[in-house]
Amino acid sequence: MSVNSNTLGENKLKKRSSLTDSNLLLIITIAVFFTMYACAVVFLKQGFLKPQMFFNILNENASLLVLSCGMTLVMITGGIDISVGQVTSLVCMSCAVYLQKVNDGVISGNVFTSMCIALAIGLAFGIVQGFLVAYLEFQPFIVTLAGLFFAKGMTTIVSSDRIAVTYEPFVKLCRTEVTIPFLGSVNKKGIYIPAYVEIGVIIALAVVVLLFCFLKWTKLGRNFYAVGGNNQSANMLGINVKLTKFLAHVLCGLCAGIGGYLFFLHACSGSPLHAQGAEMNAIASSIIGGTLLSGGVGNIVGTLFGVLSLSTIKNIVTSLGLDEAWWTNITVGAMLCVFLIIQSVILYVRTTLRKTKSKRTN
Amino acid sequence: MTSSKTSAKGFLLKVVRNPLFFPLMALLLLVAVNFFADPTFFKISLEPSSTGNLILSGNLISIIDNASELVILAIGMTLVTSASGGQDISVGATIAIAGSVILRFVKVLPDNVSGGRFTFVLIMSFLVCVVASALCGAFNGALVAFFKIQPMVATLILFTAGRSIAAWINNNDNISINDARFGFFGNFIPGIPVPTPVFITAICLIVIALVLKFTNLRLYAQSVGINASSSRLNGINPKFIKLLSFIILGVCVAVCGFIKVSRTSSITYSVIANNIEMDAILAVALGGNNLGGGKFNLTASVIGAYVIQFLTTTLFKFKVSSSEISAYKAVVVILLIIISSPFVRKWFADMGNKIRAKKQANVGKEVN
């Protein structure tokens, strides 16, 4: 009897150890997302069955998706960047002011230069913060907190009013919808409405694919995991730890620039109130997607599902009729809490299992 | 001759290495800037207020008055930083919760209630508010101590949800208390020219000084912050100490919330104590405390808090709008952190050594 239970236990151990931390967390996230969406389809029925509902979630969260991917990169190396939300806001405001000036004929320029401005702002934040974190060895949290407040102040210095962009080529770009074949729906009058996504979604998905390949198959990408997993052993392996951390922050800044521009494309305006709390949503999405805060574990696919789960639960909460503003925040907080606890419990169980296993082999 | 020189140098080094050196220097710098920009900055006068009683007014008084919340928060934040090696970023949101809880109880009082009943309700509501924010602190502390989540991320939960919970407690109503007695604690008590928050701050400082003097809290918090597992082997319970530090911060937050709502007799859930978490962390950092935990110096943090408020008031004086202020503050802060960081200090020390070595080499050459 005892032998039997022993072998059973060992079997379990074998199965578990074939799953890495990253994969286990990823599976949990994907399972949670699909259960949640299925529940929404079964119990709510208010359009959750329509593909357009899903595409709307993507449309609204394209910028969050890019921000979260950048956040995931930094979190894999063991850092954190909480300035991304306000950088988004700053990017929107600067581009809006710039395009309005172009529209009024004060300066010459076009949509492309506004994109360059967005990327430059993001890169500047990434480089300065990355330098302070990696080479001067400050706590990433403090540095990026200062970055957050700097961006917040700069946004109001650039302009304190809400600016709606009327520059023709840009508005055209904002309104462009990419139709998706075969997934439209028929409305009450029997007219076929095709499903669509905005341009931002395609850019965001491209970023996701790029970063996924980067983390999976490039040397630098693997270095990110090594540095996050164990600083010192990465150093001994001959990895330039400081440079790797610096590059992670630069990439995150770049993602903040791209994400900011996507937000700008979606909102078509600049305002100091844009992207409030986006950094919290980005961190929450990364954590829900299975990125460990201690570094070394994380997955871009997980982050994608993290963003989807977060936005789905927000949609579910509003369709449940709890549409007072505070319910969304409370739900996000609760969800973050649950996933943090799950992470911590899983890590605890796995370390104790590993200990017992090593004892047995001894 | 040489001995007196070295002792003078040793004294200078001692002064520079004192944790109080940097915050005091920053304070002096701010005082100098203000003095040269506007000599009337430090004028204090006794003027009748709108209600007719004599009060002290002037920039210095307003700095000391407005810094009250920050100083009280800095006490708790220093302890949390020391024990857990991280900071609590949910304090602003928890202040909103604390204020909301107090108003929920005080708002039911009729306008002309008798003094005794008013005091009773006020004390009871304050106690409930202390319990509520201590619970919030305990929630953060439990996540940090038992689930081993980084403090900043654990407190991110309440940071996101806190203001929403505060709005939920009062059903998002705009409450304003008409009873003038409620405003005493954030403004002035008739007949006393000094703002009340100053007294509350003094009481908090005395209490924490006594606690640190007569209990082992300082030793335990520092040892847990320096090495949790070795302090566990020495018979200290690191989980309990971490939890305790967060609960103490929760109590500090309750006092701050009380002062905050008493100042205006009302609450705006999304704005109250906005960005105060940044200021509180800065006060701790400015006090030269290691943000990674371990040894701490409470006096330096308190001075740091006053420096931050001084900076804010100075910026307001230079006609910087309240929403733009954060950009300037962030720059100042980054500079301060860079200057006070051990890395840069070490770099300076190395440079000094190099110069000295060069000088000595030169002297050697001349002798030869």
XYZ file of C-alpha atoms in Angstrom, chain A residues 78 80 82 132 135-139 141-143 145-147 149-154 156-157 160 242 279-281 283-284 287 293-294 324-327 329-330 332-334 336-338 340-341 344-345 348, chain B residues 85 87 89 139 143 146-150 152-154 156-157 159-161 163-165 167-168 171-172 274-275 277-278 281-282 285 290-292 323-328 330-331 333-334 337-338 341 343-344:
100
model
C 13.617 41.454 -12.402
C 9.562 47.103 -12.998
C 5.597 52.154 -13.568
C 19.797 55.084 -13.787
C 24.456 51.569 -14.363
C 23.828 53.677 -11.243
C 22.030 50.779 -9.535
C 19.013 52.616 -8.179
C 15.866 50.761 -7.304
C 10.681 51.362 -8.604
C 11.962 54.701 -7.313
C 13.457 55.731 -10.653
C 8.150 56.541 -9.962
C 10.100 59.737 -10.531
C 9.691 59.132 -14.280
C 5.703 62.106 -12.003
C 7.995 63.800 -14.488
C 5.819 62.629 -17.385
C 2.686 63.650 -15.499
C 4.000 67.145 -14.962
C 5.336 67.446 -18.504
C 0.286 69.478 -18.250
C 3.220 71.716 -19.158
C -3.448 71.420 -19.790
C 24.089 45.858 -16.756
C 0.635 51.237 -15.635
C -1.401 49.380 -13.025
C -3.376 47.592 -15.721
C 1.458 45.320 -14.389
C -1.739 43.454 -13.538
C 1.177 39.228 -13.464
C 7.774 39.552 -10.031
C 10.996 38.019 -8.835
C -20.621 52.483 -11.146
C -17.063 53.496 -11.865
C -15.623 51.945 -8.730
C -16.583 48.347 -9.515
C -11.184 49.129 -10.176
C -12.246 46.918 -7.304
C -9.088 44.601 -11.146
C -7.656 44.868 -7.634
C -9.348 41.646 -6.530
C -4.611 41.017 -9.132
C -4.775 39.877 -5.523
C -6.032 36.391 -6.433
C -0.585 37.145 -6.794
C -1.654 34.663 -4.140
C 3.010 32.718 -4.355
C 1.290 29.437 -3.405
C 5.851 27.669 -2.297
C 12.771 46.467 2.231
C 7.568 50.858 0.265
C 2.385 52.871 -2.407
C -3.901 43.127 4.400
C 0.571 39.681 1.490
C 3.037 35.429 4.515
C 2.819 35.290 0.735
C 6.260 36.849 0.210
C 5.082 39.301 -2.454
C 7.207 42.397 -3.065
C 5.272 47.608 -3.815
C 3.335 45.087 -5.837
C 1.311 43.871 -2.877
C -0.483 47.974 -5.805
C -3.773 46.149 -5.162
C -3.446 51.528 -4.818
C -5.690 50.461 -7.713
C -8.807 49.677 -5.727
C -10.077 55.131 -3.998
C -12.876 53.100 -5.524
C -13.506 51.414 -2.176
C -16.171 56.036 -2.998
C -18.130 52.849 -2.455
C -21.974 55.643 -2.157
C -19.951 58.309 -4.006
C -3.134 62.722 -4.368
C 0.526 61.801 -4.986
C 2.790 58.234 -1.595
C 5.486 59.725 -3.805
C 8.766 57.669 -0.169
C 10.881 60.667 -1.076
C 14.868 58.449 0.647
C 18.422 52.635 2.504
C 15.287 51.936 0.456
C 16.269 48.276 0.397
C -0.343 69.901 -11.782
C 3.010 70.960 -13.208
C 4.720 70.717 -9.846
C 5.320 66.994 -10.130
C 7.671 67.401 -13.096
C 9.976 69.780 -11.222
C 10.723 64.569 -10.029
C 13.840 66.275 -11.396
C 14.273 64.087 -6.508
C 16.319 62.277 -9.134
C 18.849 60.473 -5.025
C 21.822 60.506 -7.396
C 23.405 57.273 -3.550
C 27.427 54.488 -5.739
C 28.091 58.169 -6.448
